Amino acid sequence: MTLDDDVLYPMNQHPLDNDTVQADVLLSLLQKSDKKKENNNTLEEKQQQEEQEGQDETEEYTLRRQYTAKLDDLLDNSEKRPQRKYSLYGENIKDPNKIERSTDRYVFYSANYGSVKSQSLKQLLNKHVVNNNNKEEDEKHQQEQEHTVAEALLDTSGWWIDIFAATNEEMRLLSQVFRIHPLTTEDIQAQESREKCEIFQHYMFISFRSFNHDSHSANYLEAINFYIIVFKTGVLTFHFQPLPHPHNVRKRINQLKDFIHVTPEWINYALIDDITDSFAPLIQHTEIEVDSIDDLVLVLSGSEQADMLRRIGACRKSVMQLLRLLGSKADVIRSLIKRYDDKSKITKSDYKHTKEIRKVQHEVTLYLGDIQDHILTMLQNVNHYDLILGRAHRNYLGQISIEMSQAGNTTNEMVNRLTFLATIVVPLNLVASLWGMNVHVPGQDHNDLTWFFWIVLGMFMYIVAMVSFGKRFGFV
């Protein structure tokens, strides 16, 4: 098993993991984009590089060939992209080819050089930057200190490149320049949704998901994949949908760069912290909605109940999406803390500047522990909200059941009354119909109304008797 010590700050470097080879790759990239800038100094540097490589030349060539072959298998020039879509829920894969090419999709940032934006990697590496720490010096000296971004990548520690919607061809180029493993490249291109932390030969790969922050969008709370590659001297980030986190972290670094030592580990922490903090307003809003539902579920009635059911359903959907987004984050943070804890066990004789490295890593470990506490607290709150909503839903269904039972009882009472009324009216109707027929009936030979009054009196007495009976036994 590869130790983390050999991963982040290896003593036995990978044959391709050295500044000379990295400079060679970057310079060859710049020469392809602009051959007119090649000069004698570059040729002399190449000659010196070839002499320094020496016996490792054959081994490096073999490794490059194998590495390029693997990249060609994964990142061909066809329009097909790696697909790992296992469900239709929470895995909305975006096609980077549909993004406008005029967008500044590449952003280079360093605490010393500031931000540089570009539409492509080649343009970004060719742009010039000036060290912000030398503002008080004269213009002539500043021109001498001016570097391209490619040179700044080699000379600076703590650089960061944010990449938005990288295409297959761009991923091939990035993989060759920064020696990214094909498995990492495949995960990024396939937009792998599983959150994880993986260790490779000279970098650490972290997948940490955010969400769509536009509350007016139909895809609100949709999971958005965010990938971080932490090198020894810098950071690469990838995402395929617009997110506010890179801008927030750059703003935070500008405010704190005079008080902290900006390292790749700290940039990684700041990105994870900003993603985690973005859930706080959403959870606070959910808490208010849950409390409102819990208070009103047994109070509202009539047409308001239909709206309550809609609110319960919408809130439970938000809670389930939060559980899906937050569920695996604690494991990723726990894995990162373990990596840095293992790194802190390095003895003083292993590396130079061990005290400074251990101090920075100890601080980052403390920060990550704080993030882990926040995530666990948010998970506990969301689980509690889910229980409250489940109870509110059951209370709502119970109230509906009671109201339906009451309505049924009321209907039964009305039917009983109507039945009793029919019991009274039907005999009277029968008697009246007999005297209305064209047949011989008693009293028809008499010229007075004696029979008529006796019949009416008998019908009245029958009504009184039946009503008294109905009241006595509860039929009326």
PDB file of C-alpha atoms in Angstrom, residues 125-384:
ATOM      1  CA  LEU A 125      -0.300  29.722 -20.272  1.00  0.00           C
ATOM      2  CA  ASN A 126       0.892  32.432 -22.676  1.00  0.00           C
ATOM      3  CA  LYS A 127      -0.536  35.339 -20.673  1.00  0.00           C
ATOM      4  CA  HIS A 128       1.820  37.503 -18.641  1.00  0.00           C
ATOM      5  CA  VAL A 129       1.540  38.077 -14.911  1.00  0.00           C
ATOM      6  CA  VAL A 130       3.413  40.342 -12.491  1.00  0.00           C
ATOM      7  CA  ASN A 131       4.215  39.597  -8.894  1.00  0.00           C
ATOM      8  CA  ASN A 132       1.898  41.726  -6.752  1.00  0.00           C
ATOM      9  CA  ASN A 133       4.469  41.850  -3.960  1.00  0.00           C
ATOM     10  CA  ASN A 134       6.773  44.077  -6.066  1.00  0.00           C
ATOM     11  CA  LYS A 135       4.394  47.013  -6.618  1.00  0.00           C
ATOM     12  CA  GLU A 136       6.719  49.496  -4.952  1.00  0.00           C
ATOM     13  CA  GLU A 137       9.577  48.775  -7.358  1.00  0.00           C
ATOM     14  CA  ASP A 138      10.150  50.758 -10.527  1.00  0.00           C
ATOM     15  CA  GLU A 139       8.538  49.810 -13.830  1.00  0.00           C
ATOM     16  CA  LYS A 140      11.780  48.586 -15.359  1.00  0.00           C
ATOM     17  CA  HIS A 141      12.323  46.104 -12.567  1.00  0.00           C
ATOM     18  CA  GLN A 142       8.691  45.026 -12.795  1.00  0.00           C
ATOM     19  CA  GLN A 143       9.129  44.255 -16.478  1.00  0.00           C
ATOM     20  CA  GLU A 144      12.092  42.097 -15.600  1.00  0.00           C
ATOM     21  CA  GLN A 145       9.948  40.298 -13.001  1.00  0.00           C
ATOM     22  CA  GLU A 146       7.108  39.727 -15.514  1.00  0.00           C
ATOM     23  CA  HIS A 147       6.433  36.058 -16.227  1.00  0.00           C
ATOM     24  CA  THR A 148       4.034  33.989 -18.242  1.00  0.00           C
ATOM     25  CA  VAL A 149       1.541  31.796 -16.430  1.00  0.00           C
ATOM     26  CA  ALA A 150       3.500  28.719 -17.551  1.00  0.00           C
ATOM     27  CA  GLU A 151       6.642  30.071 -15.905  1.00  0.00           C
ATOM     28  CA  ALA A 152       4.657  31.008 -12.803  1.00  0.00           C
ATOM     29  CA  LEU A 153       3.446  27.412 -12.513  1.00  0.00           C
ATOM     30  CA  LEU A 154       7.064  26.275 -12.296  1.00  0.00           C
ATOM     31  CA  ASP A 155       8.322  29.020  -9.991  1.00  0.00           C
ATOM     32  CA  THR A 156       5.343  29.460  -7.656  1.00  0.00           C
ATOM     33  CA  SER A 157       3.872  27.337  -4.901  1.00  0.00           C
ATOM     34  CA  GLY A 158       0.186  27.712  -4.103  1.00  0.00           C
ATOM     35  CA  TRP A 159      -1.131  28.276  -7.630  1.00  0.00           C
ATOM     36  CA  TRP A 160      -4.683  27.329  -8.598  1.00  0.00           C
ATOM     37  CA  ILE A 161      -6.336  26.795 -11.987  1.00  0.00           C
ATOM     38  CA  ASP A 162     -10.129  26.593 -12.104  1.00  0.00           C
ATOM     39  CA  ILE A 163     -11.464  24.886 -15.239  1.00  0.00           C
ATOM     40  CA  PHE A 164     -15.075  25.097 -16.387  1.00  0.00           C
ATOM     41  CA  ALA A 165     -16.493  22.505 -18.824  1.00  0.00           C
ATOM     42  CA  ALA A 166     -13.274  20.960 -20.144  1.00  0.00           C
ATOM     43  CA  THR A 167     -13.698  19.117 -23.454  1.00  0.00           C
ATOM     44  CA  ASN A 168     -12.097  15.784 -24.418  1.00  0.00           C
ATOM     45  CA  GLU A 169      -9.240  17.468 -26.253  1.00  0.00           C
ATOM     46  CA  GLU A 170      -8.591  19.840 -23.360  1.00  0.00           C
ATOM     47  CA  MET A 171      -8.624  16.982 -20.872  1.00  0.00           C
ATOM     48  CA  ARG A 172      -6.074  15.138 -23.011  1.00  0.00           C
ATOM     49  CA  LEU A 173      -3.832  18.204 -22.946  1.00  0.00           C
ATOM     50  CA  LEU A 174      -4.276  18.754 -19.207  1.00  0.00           C
ATOM     51  CA  SER A 175      -3.566  15.111 -18.485  1.00  0.00           C
ATOM     52  CA  GLN A 176      -0.301  15.269 -20.390  1.00  0.00           C
ATOM     53  CA  VAL A 177       0.825  18.594 -18.911  1.00  0.00           C
ATOM     54  CA  PHE A 178       0.008  17.783 -15.286  1.00  0.00           C
ATOM     55  CA  ARG A 179       0.446  13.984 -15.561  1.00  0.00           C
ATOM     56  CA  ILE A 180      -3.071  13.184 -14.371  1.00  0.00           C
ATOM     57  CA  HIS A 181      -3.811   9.489 -14.099  1.00  0.00           C
ATOM     58  CA  PRO A 182      -6.244   8.076 -16.722  1.00  0.00           C
ATOM     59  CA  LEU A 183      -8.622   6.899 -13.991  1.00  0.00           C
ATOM     60  CA  THR A 184      -8.894  10.448 -12.662  1.00  0.00           C
ATOM     61  CA  THR A 185      -9.384  11.785 -16.171  1.00  0.00           C
ATOM     62  CA  GLU A 186     -12.113   9.249 -16.816  1.00  0.00           C
ATOM     63  CA  ASP A 187     -13.929  10.170 -13.589  1.00  0.00           C
ATOM     64  CA  ILE A 188     -13.877  13.857 -14.508  1.00  0.00           C
ATOM     65  CA  GLN A 189     -14.995  13.309 -18.092  1.00  0.00           C
ATOM     66  CA  ALA A 190     -17.735  10.876 -17.052  1.00  0.00           C
ATOM     67  CA  GLN A 191     -18.762  13.390 -14.341  1.00  0.00           C
ATOM     68  CA  GLU A 192     -18.586  10.743 -11.642  1.00  0.00           C
ATOM     69  CA  SER A 193     -21.184  11.586  -8.994  1.00  0.00           C
ATOM     70  CA  ARG A 194     -19.800   9.544  -6.095  1.00  0.00           C
ATOM     71  CA  GLU A 195     -17.989  11.661  -3.539  1.00  0.00           C
ATOM     72  CA  LYS A 196     -14.581  10.248  -2.659  1.00  0.00           C
ATOM     73  CA  CYS A 197     -10.930  10.914  -1.879  1.00  0.00           C
ATOM     74  CA  GLU A 198      -8.296   9.002  -3.840  1.00  0.00           C
ATOM     75  CA  ILE A 199      -4.511   9.036  -3.542  1.00  0.00           C
ATOM     76  CA  PHE A 200      -2.242   8.785  -6.592  1.00  0.00           C
ATOM     77  CA  GLN A 201       1.502   8.936  -7.129  1.00  0.00           C
ATOM     78  CA  HIS A 202       1.956  12.697  -7.000  1.00  0.00           C
ATOM     79  CA  TYR A 203      -1.487  14.157  -6.275  1.00  0.00           C
ATOM     80  CA  MET A 204      -4.720  13.682  -4.371  1.00  0.00           C
ATOM     81  CA  PHE A 205      -8.103  13.564  -6.146  1.00  0.00           C
ATOM     82  CA  ILE A 206     -11.257  14.710  -4.311  1.00  0.00           C
ATOM     83  CA  SER A 207     -14.828  14.594  -5.574  1.00  0.00           C
ATOM     84  CA  PHE A 208     -17.093  16.876  -3.512  1.00  0.00           C
ATOM     85  CA  ARG A 209     -20.568  17.768  -4.734  1.00  0.00           C
ATOM     86  CA  SER A 210     -22.357  21.103  -4.487  1.00  0.00           C
ATOM     87  CA  PHE A 211     -25.840  22.050  -5.723  1.00  0.00           C
ATOM     88  CA  ASN A 212     -27.653  24.485  -8.003  1.00  0.00           C
ATOM     89  CA  HIS A 213     -28.054  27.715  -6.016  1.00  0.00           C
ATOM     90  CA  ASP A 214     -30.617  29.372  -8.334  1.00  0.00           C
ATOM     91  CA  SER A 215     -33.897  29.178  -6.396  1.00  0.00           C
ATOM     92  CA  HIS A 216     -35.837  30.313  -9.492  1.00  0.00           C
ATOM     93  CA  SER A 217     -34.466  27.513 -11.658  1.00  0.00           C
ATOM     94  CA  ALA A 218     -36.310  24.295 -12.391  1.00  0.00           C
ATOM     95  CA  ASN A 219     -33.104  22.459 -11.394  1.00  0.00           C
ATOM     96  CA  TYR A 220     -32.837  24.082  -7.960  1.00  0.00           C
ATOM     97  CA  LEU A 221     -30.952  21.842  -5.482  1.00  0.00           C
ATOM     98  CA  GLU A 222     -29.738  19.658  -8.338  1.00  0.00           C
ATOM     99  CA  ALA A 223     -26.391  18.061  -7.480  1.00  0.00           C
ATOM    100  CA  ILE A 224     -23.367  19.587  -9.245  1.00  0.00           C
ATOM    101  CA  ASN A 225     -20.096  17.661  -9.297  1.00  0.00           C
ATOM    102  CA  PHE A 226     -16.968  19.522  -8.217  1.00  0.00           C
ATOM    103  CA  TYR A 227     -13.530  17.910  -8.582  1.00  0.00           C
ATOM    104  CA  ILE A 228     -10.293  18.959  -6.856  1.00  0.00           C
ATOM    105  CA  ILE A 229      -6.799  17.717  -7.708  1.00  0.00           C
ATOM    106  CA  VAL A 230      -4.241  18.677  -5.062  1.00  0.00           C
ATOM    107  CA  PHE A 231      -0.603  18.636  -6.207  1.00  0.00           C
ATOM    108  CA  LYS A 232       2.501  19.361  -4.191  1.00  0.00           C
ATOM    109  CA  THR A 233       2.637  22.958  -5.442  1.00  0.00           C
ATOM    110  CA  GLY A 234      -0.845  23.730  -6.738  1.00  0.00           C
ATOM    111  CA  VAL A 235      -4.481  22.827  -7.268  1.00  0.00           C
ATOM    112  CA  LEU A 236      -6.682  22.039 -10.260  1.00  0.00           C
ATOM    113  CA  THR A 237     -10.479  22.259  -9.985  1.00  0.00           C
ATOM    114  CA  PHE A 238     -13.069  21.057 -12.497  1.00  0.00           C
ATOM    115  CA  HIS A 239     -16.800  21.684 -12.763  1.00  0.00           C
ATOM    116  CA  PHE A 240     -19.316  21.570 -15.612  1.00  0.00           C
ATOM    117  CA  GLN A 241     -21.893  24.042 -14.315  1.00  0.00           C
ATOM    118  CA  PRO A 242     -21.439  27.585 -12.974  1.00  0.00           C
ATOM    119  CA  LEU A 243     -20.706  27.682  -9.240  1.00  0.00           C
ATOM    120  CA  PRO A 244     -19.964  30.578  -6.856  1.00  0.00           C
ATOM    121  CA  HIS A 245     -17.361  28.690  -4.801  1.00  0.00           C
ATOM    122  CA  PRO A 246     -14.189  29.476  -6.821  1.00  0.00           C
ATOM    123  CA  HIS A 247     -14.947  33.205  -6.762  1.00  0.00           C
ATOM    124  CA  ASN A 248     -15.733  33.107  -3.025  1.00  0.00           C
ATOM    125  CA  VAL A 249     -12.466  31.327  -2.234  1.00  0.00           C
ATOM    126  CA  ARG A 250     -10.397  33.727  -4.358  1.00  0.00           C
ATOM    127  CA  LYS A 251     -12.037  36.644  -2.535  1.00  0.00           C
ATOM    128  CA  ARG A 252     -11.296  34.994   0.809  1.00  0.00           C
ATOM    129  CA  ILE A 253      -7.639  34.435  -0.083  1.00  0.00           C
ATOM    130  CA  ASN A 254      -7.261  38.088  -1.117  1.00  0.00           C
ATOM    131  CA  GLN A 255      -8.525  39.123   2.299  1.00  0.00           C
ATOM    132  CA  LEU A 256      -6.330  36.698   4.273  1.00  0.00           C
ATOM    133  CA  LYS A 257      -3.170  36.351   2.179  1.00  0.00           C
ATOM    134  CA  ASP A 258      -1.264  38.777   4.431  1.00  0.00           C
ATOM    135  CA  PHE A 259      -2.045  36.682   7.510  1.00  0.00           C
ATOM    136  CA  ILE A 260      -1.814  33.072   6.306  1.00  0.00           C
ATOM    137  CA  HIS A 261       0.494  30.901   4.248  1.00  0.00           C
ATOM    138  CA  VAL A 262      -1.546  29.878   1.175  1.00  0.00           C
ATOM    139  CA  THR A 263      -0.749  26.255   0.348  1.00  0.00           C
ATOM    140  CA  PRO A 264      -2.513  23.742  -1.918  1.00  0.00           C
ATOM    141  CA  GLU A 265      -3.853  22.032   1.198  1.00  0.00           C
ATOM    142  CA  TRP A 266      -5.314  25.320   2.439  1.00  0.00           C
ATOM    143  CA  ILE A 267      -6.937  26.039  -0.945  1.00  0.00           C
ATOM    144  CA  ASN A 268      -8.463  22.553  -0.863  1.00  0.00           C
ATOM    145  CA  TYR A 269      -9.784  23.207   2.650  1.00  0.00           C
ATOM    146  CA  ALA A 270     -11.203  26.614   1.641  1.00  0.00           C
ATOM    147  CA  LEU A 271     -13.092  25.114  -1.312  1.00  0.00           C
ATOM    148  CA  ILE A 272     -14.576  22.323   0.810  1.00  0.00           C
ATOM    149  CA  ASP A 273     -15.442  24.813   3.542  1.00  0.00           C
ATOM    150  CA  ASP A 274     -17.232  27.148   1.115  1.00  0.00           C
ATOM    151  CA  ILE A 275     -19.238  24.268  -0.363  1.00  0.00           C
ATOM    152  CA  THR A 276     -20.193  23.117   3.134  1.00  0.00           C
ATOM    153  CA  ASP A 277     -21.162  26.618   4.279  1.00  0.00           C
ATOM    154  CA  SER A 278     -23.425  27.030   1.246  1.00  0.00           C
ATOM    155  CA  PHE A 279     -25.777  24.446   2.787  1.00  0.00           C
ATOM    156  CA  ALA A 280     -26.319  26.493   5.970  1.00  0.00           C
ATOM    157  CA  PRO A 281     -28.905  29.020   4.588  1.00  0.00           C
ATOM    158  CA  LEU A 282     -30.794  26.191   2.917  1.00  0.00           C
ATOM    159  CA  ILE A 283     -30.967  24.191   6.146  1.00  0.00           C
ATOM    160  CA  GLN A 284     -32.067  27.284   8.089  1.00  0.00           C
ATOM    161  CA  HIS A 285     -34.873  27.902   5.574  1.00  0.00           C
ATOM    162  CA  THR A 286     -35.880  24.232   5.811  1.00  0.00           C
ATOM    163  CA  GLU A 287     -35.979  24.451   9.611  1.00  0.00           C
ATOM    164  CA  ILE A 288     -38.361  27.439   9.467  1.00  0.00           C
ATOM    165  CA  GLU A 289     -40.621  25.627   6.995  1.00  0.00           C
ATOM    166  CA  VAL A 290     -40.623  22.432   9.085  1.00  0.00           C
ATOM    167  CA  ASP A 291     -41.556  24.316  12.268  1.00  0.00           C
ATOM    168  CA  SER A 292     -44.367  26.101  10.422  1.00  0.00           C
ATOM    169  CA  ILE A 293     -45.742  22.817   9.077  1.00  0.00           C
ATOM    170  CA  ASP A 294     -45.539  21.163  12.493  1.00  0.00           C
ATOM    171  CA  ASP A 295     -47.509  24.023  14.095  1.00  0.00           C
ATOM    172  CA  LEU A 296     -50.235  24.310  11.431  1.00  0.00           C
ATOM    173  CA  VAL A 297     -50.832  20.705  10.407  1.00  0.00           C
ATOM    174  CA  LEU A 298     -53.539  20.165  13.087  1.00  0.00           C
ATOM    175  CA  VAL A 299     -55.000  23.663  12.880  1.00  0.00           C
ATOM    176  CA  LEU A 300     -55.811  24.194   9.215  1.00  0.00           C
ATOM    177  CA  SER A 301     -58.995  22.815   7.702  1.00  0.00           C
ATOM    178  CA  GLY A 302     -60.939  22.799   4.478  1.00  0.00           C
ATOM    179  CA  SER A 303     -59.170  24.062   1.371  1.00  0.00           C
ATOM    180  CA  GLU A 304     -56.085  24.989   3.392  1.00  0.00           C
ATOM    181  CA  GLN A 305     -55.361  21.298   3.959  1.00  0.00           C
ATOM    182  CA  ALA A 306     -54.654  20.744   0.269  1.00  0.00           C
ATOM    183  CA  ASP A 307     -51.993  23.465   0.402  1.00  0.00           C
ATOM    184  CA  MET A 308     -50.560  21.883   3.573  1.00  0.00           C
ATOM    185  CA  LEU A 309     -50.143  18.551   1.803  1.00  0.00           C
ATOM    186  CA  ARG A 310     -48.295  20.315  -1.014  1.00  0.00           C
ATOM    187  CA  ARG A 311     -46.006  22.051   1.488  1.00  0.00           C
ATOM    188  CA  ILE A 312     -45.257  18.783   3.277  1.00  0.00           C
ATOM    189  CA  GLY A 313     -44.425  17.089  -0.014  1.00  0.00           C
ATOM    190  CA  ALA A 314     -42.152  19.920  -1.226  1.00  0.00           C
ATOM    191  CA  CYS A 315     -40.352  20.133   2.124  1.00  0.00           C
ATOM    192  CA  ARG A 316     -39.796  16.383   2.319  1.00  0.00           C
ATOM    193  CA  LYS A 317     -38.367  16.460  -1.192  1.00  0.00           C
ATOM    194  CA  SER A 318     -35.899  19.172  -0.156  1.00  0.00           C
ATOM    195  CA  VAL A 319     -34.947  17.206   2.964  1.00  0.00           C
ATOM    196  CA  MET A 320     -34.315  14.045   0.961  1.00  0.00           C
ATOM    197  CA  GLN A 321     -32.134  15.980  -1.502  1.00  0.00           C
ATOM    198  CA  LEU A 322     -30.163  17.422   1.413  1.00  0.00           C
ATOM    199  CA  LEU A 323     -29.674  13.951   2.860  1.00  0.00           C
ATOM    200  CA  ARG A 324     -28.463  12.738  -0.519  1.00  0.00           C
ATOM    201  CA  LEU A 325     -26.007  15.625  -0.847  1.00  0.00           C
ATOM    202  CA  LEU A 326     -24.688  15.570   2.726  1.00  0.00           C
ATOM    203  CA  GLY A 327     -24.698  11.831   3.342  1.00  0.00           C
ATOM    204  CA  SER A 328     -21.241  10.948   2.016  1.00  0.00           C
ATOM    205  CA  LYS A 329     -19.430  14.224   2.739  1.00  0.00           C
ATOM    206  CA  ALA A 330     -18.490  13.212   6.272  1.00  0.00           C
ATOM    207  CA  ASP A 331     -16.685  10.123   4.914  1.00  0.00           C
ATOM    208  CA  VAL A 332     -14.669  12.267   2.495  1.00  0.00           C
ATOM    209  CA  ILE A 333     -13.630  14.666   5.261  1.00  0.00           C
ATOM    210  CA  ARG A 334     -12.774  11.741   7.537  1.00  0.00           C
ATOM    211  CA  SER A 335     -10.577  10.300   4.803  1.00  0.00           C
ATOM    212  CA  LEU A 336      -8.797  13.634   4.296  1.00  0.00           C
ATOM    213  CA  ILE A 337      -8.154  13.971   8.019  1.00  0.00           C
ATOM    214  CA  LYS A 338      -6.692  10.481   8.067  1.00  0.00           C
ATOM    215  CA  ARG A 339      -4.332  11.363   5.193  1.00  0.00           C
ATOM    216  CA  TYR A 340      -3.022  14.434   6.973  1.00  0.00           C
ATOM    217  CA  ASP A 341      -2.746  12.595  10.292  1.00  0.00           C
ATOM    218  CA  ASP A 342      -0.611   9.973   8.607  1.00  0.00           C
ATOM    219  CA  LYS A 343       1.449  12.732   7.038  1.00  0.00           C
ATOM    220  CA  SER A 344       2.074  14.368  10.418  1.00  0.00           C
ATOM    221  CA  LYS A 345       3.860  11.218  11.626  1.00  0.00           C
ATOM    222  CA  ILE A 346       6.891  11.962   9.424  1.00  0.00           C
ATOM    223  CA  THR A 347      10.105  12.213  11.423  1.00  0.00           C
ATOM    224  CA  LYS A 348      12.301  15.272  11.297  1.00  0.00           C
ATOM    225  CA  SER A 349      15.032  13.428   9.414  1.00  0.00           C
ATOM    226  CA  ASP A 350      12.772  12.624   6.475  1.00  0.00           C
ATOM    227  CA  TYR A 351      12.262  16.050   4.922  1.00  0.00           C
ATOM    228  CA  LYS A 352      13.543  19.574   5.034  1.00  0.00           C
ATOM    229  CA  HIS A 353      11.325  22.233   6.591  1.00  0.00           C
ATOM    230  CA  THR A 354       9.385  19.489   8.375  1.00  0.00           C
ATOM    231  CA  LYS A 355       8.239  21.787  11.169  1.00  0.00           C
ATOM    232  CA  GLU A 356       6.612  24.236   8.780  1.00  0.00           C
ATOM    233  CA  ILE A 357       4.954  21.467   6.792  1.00  0.00           C
ATOM    234  CA  ARG A 358       3.650  19.777   9.922  1.00  0.00           C
ATOM    235  CA  LYS A 359       2.367  23.079  11.272  1.00  0.00           C
ATOM    236  CA  VAL A 360       0.424  23.845   8.086  1.00  0.00           C
ATOM    237  CA  GLN A 361      -0.963  20.322   7.919  1.00  0.00           C
ATOM    238  CA  HIS A 362      -1.932  20.417  11.592  1.00  0.00           C
ATOM    239  CA  GLU A 363      -3.872  23.651  11.028  1.00  0.00           C
ATOM    240  CA  VAL A 364      -5.585  22.219   7.938  1.00  0.00           C
ATOM    241  CA  THR A 365      -6.469  19.094   9.930  1.00  0.00           C
ATOM    242  CA  LEU A 366      -8.079  21.265  12.611  1.00  0.00           C
ATOM    243  CA  TYR A 367     -10.031  23.159   9.947  1.00  0.00           C
ATOM    244  CA  LEU A 368     -11.185  19.910   8.345  1.00  0.00           C
ATOM    245  CA  GLY A 369     -12.280  18.628  11.746  1.00  0.00           C
ATOM    246  CA  ASP A 370     -14.389  21.753  12.144  1.00  0.00           C
ATOM    247  CA  ILE A 371     -15.969  21.124   8.724  1.00  0.00           C
ATOM    248  CA  GLN A 372     -16.675  17.533   9.736  1.00  0.00           C
ATOM    249  CA  ASP A 373     -18.461  18.772  12.863  1.00  0.00           C
ATOM    250  CA  HIS A 374     -20.582  21.128  10.767  1.00  0.00           C
ATOM    251  CA  ILE A 375     -21.504  18.369   8.338  1.00  0.00           C
ATOM    252  CA  LEU A 376     -22.459  15.955  11.120  1.00  0.00           C
ATOM    253  CA  THR A 377     -24.534  18.664  12.808  1.00  0.00           C
ATOM    254  CA  MET A 378     -26.330  19.448   9.559  1.00  0.00           C
ATOM    255  CA  LEU A 379     -26.972  15.738   8.969  1.00  0.00           C
ATOM    256  CA  GLN A 380     -28.442  15.366  12.455  1.00  0.00           C
ATOM    257  CA  ASN A 381     -30.671  18.396  11.891  1.00  0.00           C
ATOM    258  CA  VAL A 382     -31.842  17.162   8.506  1.00  0.00           C
ATOM    259  CA  ASN A 383     -32.613  13.714   9.923  1.00  0.00           C
ATOM    260  CA  HIS A 384     -34.585  15.418  12.707  1.00  0.00           C
TER     261      HIS A 384
END
